[in-house]
PDB file of C-alpha atoms in Angstrom:
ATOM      1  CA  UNK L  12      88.280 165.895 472.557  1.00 78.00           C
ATOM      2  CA  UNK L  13      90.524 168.886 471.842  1.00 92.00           C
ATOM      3  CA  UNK L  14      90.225 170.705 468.457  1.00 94.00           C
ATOM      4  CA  UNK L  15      93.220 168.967 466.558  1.00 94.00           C
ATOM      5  CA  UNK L  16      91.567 165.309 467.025  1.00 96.00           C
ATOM      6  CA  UNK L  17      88.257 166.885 465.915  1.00 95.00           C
ATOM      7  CA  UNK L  18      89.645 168.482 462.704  1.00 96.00           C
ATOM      8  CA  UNK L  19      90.970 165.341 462.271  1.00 97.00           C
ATOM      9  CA  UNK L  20      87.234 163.457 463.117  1.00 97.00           C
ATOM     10  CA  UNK L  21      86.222 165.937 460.967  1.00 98.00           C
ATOM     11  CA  UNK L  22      87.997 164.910 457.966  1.00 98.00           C
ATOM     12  CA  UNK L  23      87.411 161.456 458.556  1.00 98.00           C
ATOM     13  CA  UNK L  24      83.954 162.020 458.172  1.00 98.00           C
ATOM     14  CA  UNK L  25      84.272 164.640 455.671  1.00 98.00           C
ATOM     15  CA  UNK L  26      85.937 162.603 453.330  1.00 98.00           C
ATOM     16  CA  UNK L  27      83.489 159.750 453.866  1.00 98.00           C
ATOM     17  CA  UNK L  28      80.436 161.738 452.554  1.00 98.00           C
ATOM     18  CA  UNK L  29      82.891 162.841 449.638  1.00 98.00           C
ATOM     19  CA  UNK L  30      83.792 159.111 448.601  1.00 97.00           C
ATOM     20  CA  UNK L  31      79.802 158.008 449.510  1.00 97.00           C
ATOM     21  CA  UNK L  32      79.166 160.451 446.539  1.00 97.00           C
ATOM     22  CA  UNK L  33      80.642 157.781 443.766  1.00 96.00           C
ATOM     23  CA  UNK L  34      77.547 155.556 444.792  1.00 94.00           C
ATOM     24  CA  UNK L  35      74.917 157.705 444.033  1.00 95.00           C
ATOM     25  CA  UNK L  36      73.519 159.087 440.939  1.00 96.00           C
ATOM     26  CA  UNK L  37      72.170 162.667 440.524  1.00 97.00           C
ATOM     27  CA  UNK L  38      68.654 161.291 440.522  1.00 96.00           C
ATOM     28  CA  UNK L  39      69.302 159.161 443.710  1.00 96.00           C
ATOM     29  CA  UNK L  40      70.687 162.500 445.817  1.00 97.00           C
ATOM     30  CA  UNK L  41      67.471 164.128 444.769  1.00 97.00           C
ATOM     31  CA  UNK L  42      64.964 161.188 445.673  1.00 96.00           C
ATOM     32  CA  UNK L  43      62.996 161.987 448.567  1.00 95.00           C
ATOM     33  CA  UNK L  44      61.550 159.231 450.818  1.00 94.00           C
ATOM     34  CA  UNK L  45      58.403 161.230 451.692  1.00 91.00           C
ATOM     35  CA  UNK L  46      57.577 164.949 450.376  1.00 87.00           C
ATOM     36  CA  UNK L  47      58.173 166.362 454.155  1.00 85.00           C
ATOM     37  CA  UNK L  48      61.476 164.346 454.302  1.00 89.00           C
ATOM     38  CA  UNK L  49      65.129 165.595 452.924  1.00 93.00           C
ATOM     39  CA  UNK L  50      66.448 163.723 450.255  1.00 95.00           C
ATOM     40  CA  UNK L  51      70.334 162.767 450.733  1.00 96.00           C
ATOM     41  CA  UNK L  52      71.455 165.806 447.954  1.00 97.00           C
ATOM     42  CA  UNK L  53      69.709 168.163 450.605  1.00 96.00           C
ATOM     43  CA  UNK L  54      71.065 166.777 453.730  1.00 96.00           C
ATOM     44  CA  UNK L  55      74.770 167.644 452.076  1.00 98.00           C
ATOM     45  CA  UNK L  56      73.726 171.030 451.586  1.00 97.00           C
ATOM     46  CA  UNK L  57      72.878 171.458 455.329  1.00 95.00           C
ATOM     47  CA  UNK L  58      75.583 170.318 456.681  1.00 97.00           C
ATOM     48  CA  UNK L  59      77.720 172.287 454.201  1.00 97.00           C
ATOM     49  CA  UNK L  60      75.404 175.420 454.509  1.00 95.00           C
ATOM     50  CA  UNK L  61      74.719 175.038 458.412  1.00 94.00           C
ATOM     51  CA  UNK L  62      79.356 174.985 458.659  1.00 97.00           C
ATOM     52  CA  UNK L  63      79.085 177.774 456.249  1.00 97.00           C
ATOM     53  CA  UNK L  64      76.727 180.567 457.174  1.00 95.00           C
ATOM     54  CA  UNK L  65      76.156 179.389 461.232  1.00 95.00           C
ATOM     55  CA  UNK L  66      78.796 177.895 463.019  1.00 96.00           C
ATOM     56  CA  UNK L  67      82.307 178.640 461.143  1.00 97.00           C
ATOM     57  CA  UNK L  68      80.142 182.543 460.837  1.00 96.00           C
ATOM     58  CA  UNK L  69      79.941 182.244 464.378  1.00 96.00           C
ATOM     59  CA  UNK L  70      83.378 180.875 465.026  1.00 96.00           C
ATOM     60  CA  UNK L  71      84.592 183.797 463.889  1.00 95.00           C
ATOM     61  CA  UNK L  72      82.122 186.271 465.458  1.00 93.00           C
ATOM     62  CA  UNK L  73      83.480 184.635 468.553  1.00 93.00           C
ATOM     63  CA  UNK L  74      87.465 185.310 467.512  1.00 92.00           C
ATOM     64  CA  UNK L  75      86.868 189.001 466.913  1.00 88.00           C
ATOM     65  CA  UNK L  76      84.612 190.300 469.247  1.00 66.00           C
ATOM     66  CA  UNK L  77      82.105 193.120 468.600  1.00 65.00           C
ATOM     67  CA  UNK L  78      79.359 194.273 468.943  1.00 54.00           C
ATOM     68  CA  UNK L  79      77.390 190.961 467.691  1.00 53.00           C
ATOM     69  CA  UNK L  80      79.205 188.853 470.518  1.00 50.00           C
ATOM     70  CA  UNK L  81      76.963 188.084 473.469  1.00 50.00           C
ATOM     71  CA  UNK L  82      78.998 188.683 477.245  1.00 53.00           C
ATOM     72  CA  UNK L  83      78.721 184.807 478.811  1.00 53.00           C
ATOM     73  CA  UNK L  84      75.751 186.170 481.117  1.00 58.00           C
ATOM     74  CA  UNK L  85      73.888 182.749 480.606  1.00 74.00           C
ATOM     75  CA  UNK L  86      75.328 179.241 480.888  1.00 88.00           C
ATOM     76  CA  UNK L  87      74.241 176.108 478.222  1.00 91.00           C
ATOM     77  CA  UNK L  88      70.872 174.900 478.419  1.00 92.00           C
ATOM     78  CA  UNK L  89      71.082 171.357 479.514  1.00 93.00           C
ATOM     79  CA  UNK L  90      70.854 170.111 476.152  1.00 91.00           C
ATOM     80  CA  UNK L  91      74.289 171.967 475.545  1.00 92.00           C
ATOM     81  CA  UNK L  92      75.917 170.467 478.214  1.00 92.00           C
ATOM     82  CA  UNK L  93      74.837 166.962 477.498  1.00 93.00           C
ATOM     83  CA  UNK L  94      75.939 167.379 473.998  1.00 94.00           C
ATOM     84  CA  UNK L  95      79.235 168.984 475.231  1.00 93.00           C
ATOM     85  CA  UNK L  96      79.739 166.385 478.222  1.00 94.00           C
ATOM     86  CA  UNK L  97      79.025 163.408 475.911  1.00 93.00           C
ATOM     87  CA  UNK L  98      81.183 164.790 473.126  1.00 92.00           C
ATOM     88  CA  UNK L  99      78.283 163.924 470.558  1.00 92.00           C
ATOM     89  CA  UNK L 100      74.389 164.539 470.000  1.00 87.00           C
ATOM     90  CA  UNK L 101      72.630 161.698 471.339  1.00 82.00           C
ATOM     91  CA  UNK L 102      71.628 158.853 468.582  1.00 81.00           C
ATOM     92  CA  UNK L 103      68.141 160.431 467.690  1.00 77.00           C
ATOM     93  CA  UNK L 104      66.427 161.931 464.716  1.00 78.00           C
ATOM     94  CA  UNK L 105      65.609 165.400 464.745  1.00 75.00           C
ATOM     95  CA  UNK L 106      62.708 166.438 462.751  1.00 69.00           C
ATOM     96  CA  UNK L 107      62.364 170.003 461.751  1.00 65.00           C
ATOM     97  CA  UNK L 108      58.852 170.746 460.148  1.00 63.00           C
ATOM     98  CA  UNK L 109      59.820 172.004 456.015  1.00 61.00           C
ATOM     99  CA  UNK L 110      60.037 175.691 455.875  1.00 62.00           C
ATOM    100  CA  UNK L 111      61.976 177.830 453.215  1.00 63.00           C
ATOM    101  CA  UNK L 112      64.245 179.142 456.433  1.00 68.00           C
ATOM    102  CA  UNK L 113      65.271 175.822 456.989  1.00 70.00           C
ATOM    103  CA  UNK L 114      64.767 172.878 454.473  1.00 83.00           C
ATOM    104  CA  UNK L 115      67.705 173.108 451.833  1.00 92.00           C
ATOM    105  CA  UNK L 116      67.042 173.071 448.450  1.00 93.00           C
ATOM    106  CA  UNK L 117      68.118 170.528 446.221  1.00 96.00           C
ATOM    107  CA  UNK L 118      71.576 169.854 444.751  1.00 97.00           C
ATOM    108  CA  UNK L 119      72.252 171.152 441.302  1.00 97.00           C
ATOM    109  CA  UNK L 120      75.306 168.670 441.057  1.00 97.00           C
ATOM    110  CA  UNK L 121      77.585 166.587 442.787  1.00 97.00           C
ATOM    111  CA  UNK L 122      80.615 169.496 442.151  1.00 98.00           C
ATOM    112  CA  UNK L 123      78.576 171.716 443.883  1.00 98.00           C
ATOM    113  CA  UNK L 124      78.797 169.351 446.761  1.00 98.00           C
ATOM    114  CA  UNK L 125      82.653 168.150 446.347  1.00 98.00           C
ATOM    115  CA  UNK L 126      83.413 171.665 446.301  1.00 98.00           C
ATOM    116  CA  UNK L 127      81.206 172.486 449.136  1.00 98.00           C
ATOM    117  CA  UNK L 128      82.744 169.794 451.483  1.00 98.00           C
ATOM    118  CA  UNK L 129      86.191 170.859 449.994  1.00 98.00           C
ATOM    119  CA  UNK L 130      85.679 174.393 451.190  1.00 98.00           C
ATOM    120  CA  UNK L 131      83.944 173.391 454.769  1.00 98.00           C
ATOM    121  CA  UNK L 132      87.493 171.225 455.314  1.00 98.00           C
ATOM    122  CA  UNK L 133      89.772 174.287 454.162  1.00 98.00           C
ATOM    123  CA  UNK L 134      87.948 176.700 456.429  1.00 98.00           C
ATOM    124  CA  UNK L 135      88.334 174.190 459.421  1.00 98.00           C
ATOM    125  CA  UNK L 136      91.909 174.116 458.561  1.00 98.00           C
ATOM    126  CA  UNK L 137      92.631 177.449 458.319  1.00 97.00           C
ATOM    127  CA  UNK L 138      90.281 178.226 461.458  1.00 97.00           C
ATOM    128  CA  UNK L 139      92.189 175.604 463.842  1.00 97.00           C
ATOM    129  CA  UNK L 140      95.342 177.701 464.752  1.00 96.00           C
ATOM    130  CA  UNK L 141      93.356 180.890 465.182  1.00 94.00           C
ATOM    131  CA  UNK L 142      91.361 178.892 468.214  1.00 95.00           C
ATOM    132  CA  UNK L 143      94.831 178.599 469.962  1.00 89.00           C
ATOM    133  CA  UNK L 144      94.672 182.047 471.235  1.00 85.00           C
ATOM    134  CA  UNK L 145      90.783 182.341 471.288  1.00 87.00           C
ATOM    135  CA  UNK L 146      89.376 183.856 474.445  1.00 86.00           C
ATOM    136  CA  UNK L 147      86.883 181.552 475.639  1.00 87.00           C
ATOM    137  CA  UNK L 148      85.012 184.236 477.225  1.00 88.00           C
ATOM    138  CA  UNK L 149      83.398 185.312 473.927  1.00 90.00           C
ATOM    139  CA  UNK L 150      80.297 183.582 472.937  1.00 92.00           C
ATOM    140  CA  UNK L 151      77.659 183.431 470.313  1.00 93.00           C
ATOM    141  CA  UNK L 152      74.303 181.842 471.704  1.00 92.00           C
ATOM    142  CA  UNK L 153      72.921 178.996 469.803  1.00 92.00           C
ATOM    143  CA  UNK L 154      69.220 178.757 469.855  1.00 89.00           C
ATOM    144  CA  UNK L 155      68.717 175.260 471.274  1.00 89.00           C
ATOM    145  CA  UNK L 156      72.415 175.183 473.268  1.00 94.00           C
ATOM    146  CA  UNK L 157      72.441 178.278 474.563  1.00 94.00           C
ATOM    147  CA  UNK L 158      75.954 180.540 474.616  1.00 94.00           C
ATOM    148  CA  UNK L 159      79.174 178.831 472.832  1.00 95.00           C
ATOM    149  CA  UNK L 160      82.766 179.952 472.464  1.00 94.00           C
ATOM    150  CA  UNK L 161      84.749 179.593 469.019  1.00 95.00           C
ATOM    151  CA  UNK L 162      85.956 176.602 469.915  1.00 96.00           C
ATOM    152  CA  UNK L 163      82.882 174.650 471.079  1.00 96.00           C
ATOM    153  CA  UNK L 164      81.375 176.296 468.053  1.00 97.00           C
ATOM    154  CA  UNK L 165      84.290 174.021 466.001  1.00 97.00           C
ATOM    155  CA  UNK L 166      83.676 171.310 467.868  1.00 97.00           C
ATOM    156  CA  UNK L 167      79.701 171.460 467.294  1.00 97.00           C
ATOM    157  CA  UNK L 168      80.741 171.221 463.281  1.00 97.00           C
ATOM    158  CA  UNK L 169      82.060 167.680 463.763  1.00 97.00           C
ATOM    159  CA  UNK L 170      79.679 166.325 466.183  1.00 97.00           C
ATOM    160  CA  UNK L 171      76.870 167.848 463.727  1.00 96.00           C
ATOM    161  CA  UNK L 172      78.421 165.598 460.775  1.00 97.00           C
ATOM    162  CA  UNK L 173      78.985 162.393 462.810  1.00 97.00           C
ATOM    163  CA  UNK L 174      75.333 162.469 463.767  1.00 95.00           C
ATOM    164  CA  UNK L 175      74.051 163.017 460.026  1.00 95.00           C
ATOM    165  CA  UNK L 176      75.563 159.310 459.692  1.00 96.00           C
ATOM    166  CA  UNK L 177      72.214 157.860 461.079  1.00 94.00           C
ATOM    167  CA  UNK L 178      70.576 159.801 458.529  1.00 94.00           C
ATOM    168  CA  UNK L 179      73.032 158.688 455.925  1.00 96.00           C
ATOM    169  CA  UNK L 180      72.271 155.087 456.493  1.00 95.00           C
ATOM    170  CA  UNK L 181      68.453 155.793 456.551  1.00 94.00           C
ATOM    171  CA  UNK L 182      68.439 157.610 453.311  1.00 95.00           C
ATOM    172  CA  UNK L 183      70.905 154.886 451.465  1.00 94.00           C
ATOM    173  CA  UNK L 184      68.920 151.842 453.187  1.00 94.00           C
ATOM    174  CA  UNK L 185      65.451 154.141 451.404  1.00 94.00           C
ATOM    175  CA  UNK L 186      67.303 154.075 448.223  1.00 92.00           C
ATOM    176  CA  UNK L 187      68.658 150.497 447.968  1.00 90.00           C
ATOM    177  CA  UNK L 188      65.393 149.075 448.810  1.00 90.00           C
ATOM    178  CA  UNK L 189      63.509 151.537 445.816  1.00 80.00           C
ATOM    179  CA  UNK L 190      65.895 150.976 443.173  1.00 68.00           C
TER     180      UNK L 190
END
């Protein structure tokens, strides 16, 4: 997939966690289905923080090289490549163990996630044309892929929110059956 028809995945599935947010209330984004699980207000937030602060950061770490780039002196680890080769991250779920590092925090509203998601599709946007004349050369390593250019570090942003759709579907099938 190039990076025009993944902005364009991207905003598919963008705007389909924006118009899922009409079905829940406040109270159902913070419900939790176990106290080491993310509720679905907290799985927003890391997908808009992890675009955010990791991999648009990186994106542009990538397009201006410095001294935080990383020379390509290692390839992917096969888990990269797979991911890369397949074009998405394979249909399991990843379980992270709760730390303050990682877990996200809940939501304080849903604006605070419209606008996130608004602002994660107008920095794809405005990152797109800058990856025609990206050197591919400069990388950023990721610590389970191993080193990525800018644009398979645009590319990782959509896969990342296709494959929180499983979660999605957990998390809504949790709440319809506790109303």
């Amino acid at each position: 997939m190039n990076t025009t028809e993944a902005l364009q995945r991207f905003e598919e599935t963008a705007n389909y966690y924006l118009h899922q947010l009409d079905d829940f209330s406040m109270e159902q984004l913070k419900r939790q289905p176990s106290e080491d699980e993310w509720s679905l207000g907290q799985m927003y937030l890391h997908l808009i923080n992890s675009a955010l602060y990791m991999q648009l950061r990186n994106v542009e770490q990538c397009l201006a090289p410095g001294e935080d780039s990383v020379a390509p002196i290692a390839e992917k680890t096969r888990a990269g490549a797979e991911i890369f080769d397949q074009g998405s991250f394979p249909p399991i779920r990843v379980h992270v163990p709760p730390s303050p590092q990682y877990t996200p925090v809940q939501p304080e509203s849903k604006e605070q996630l419209i606008q996130g998601l608004n602002t994660v599709i107008g920095r794809m946007k405005e990152t797109l044309p800058k990856l025609e004349q990206a050197s591919l050369q400069n990388t950023v390593p990721h610590p389970r892929f191993g080193p990525l250019n800018s644009v398979e570090w645009f590319l990782l942003i959509e896969m990342h929110y296709r494959h929180h759709l499983l979660q999605m579907d957990r998390l809504r099938a949790f709440l319809e059956c506790n109303v």
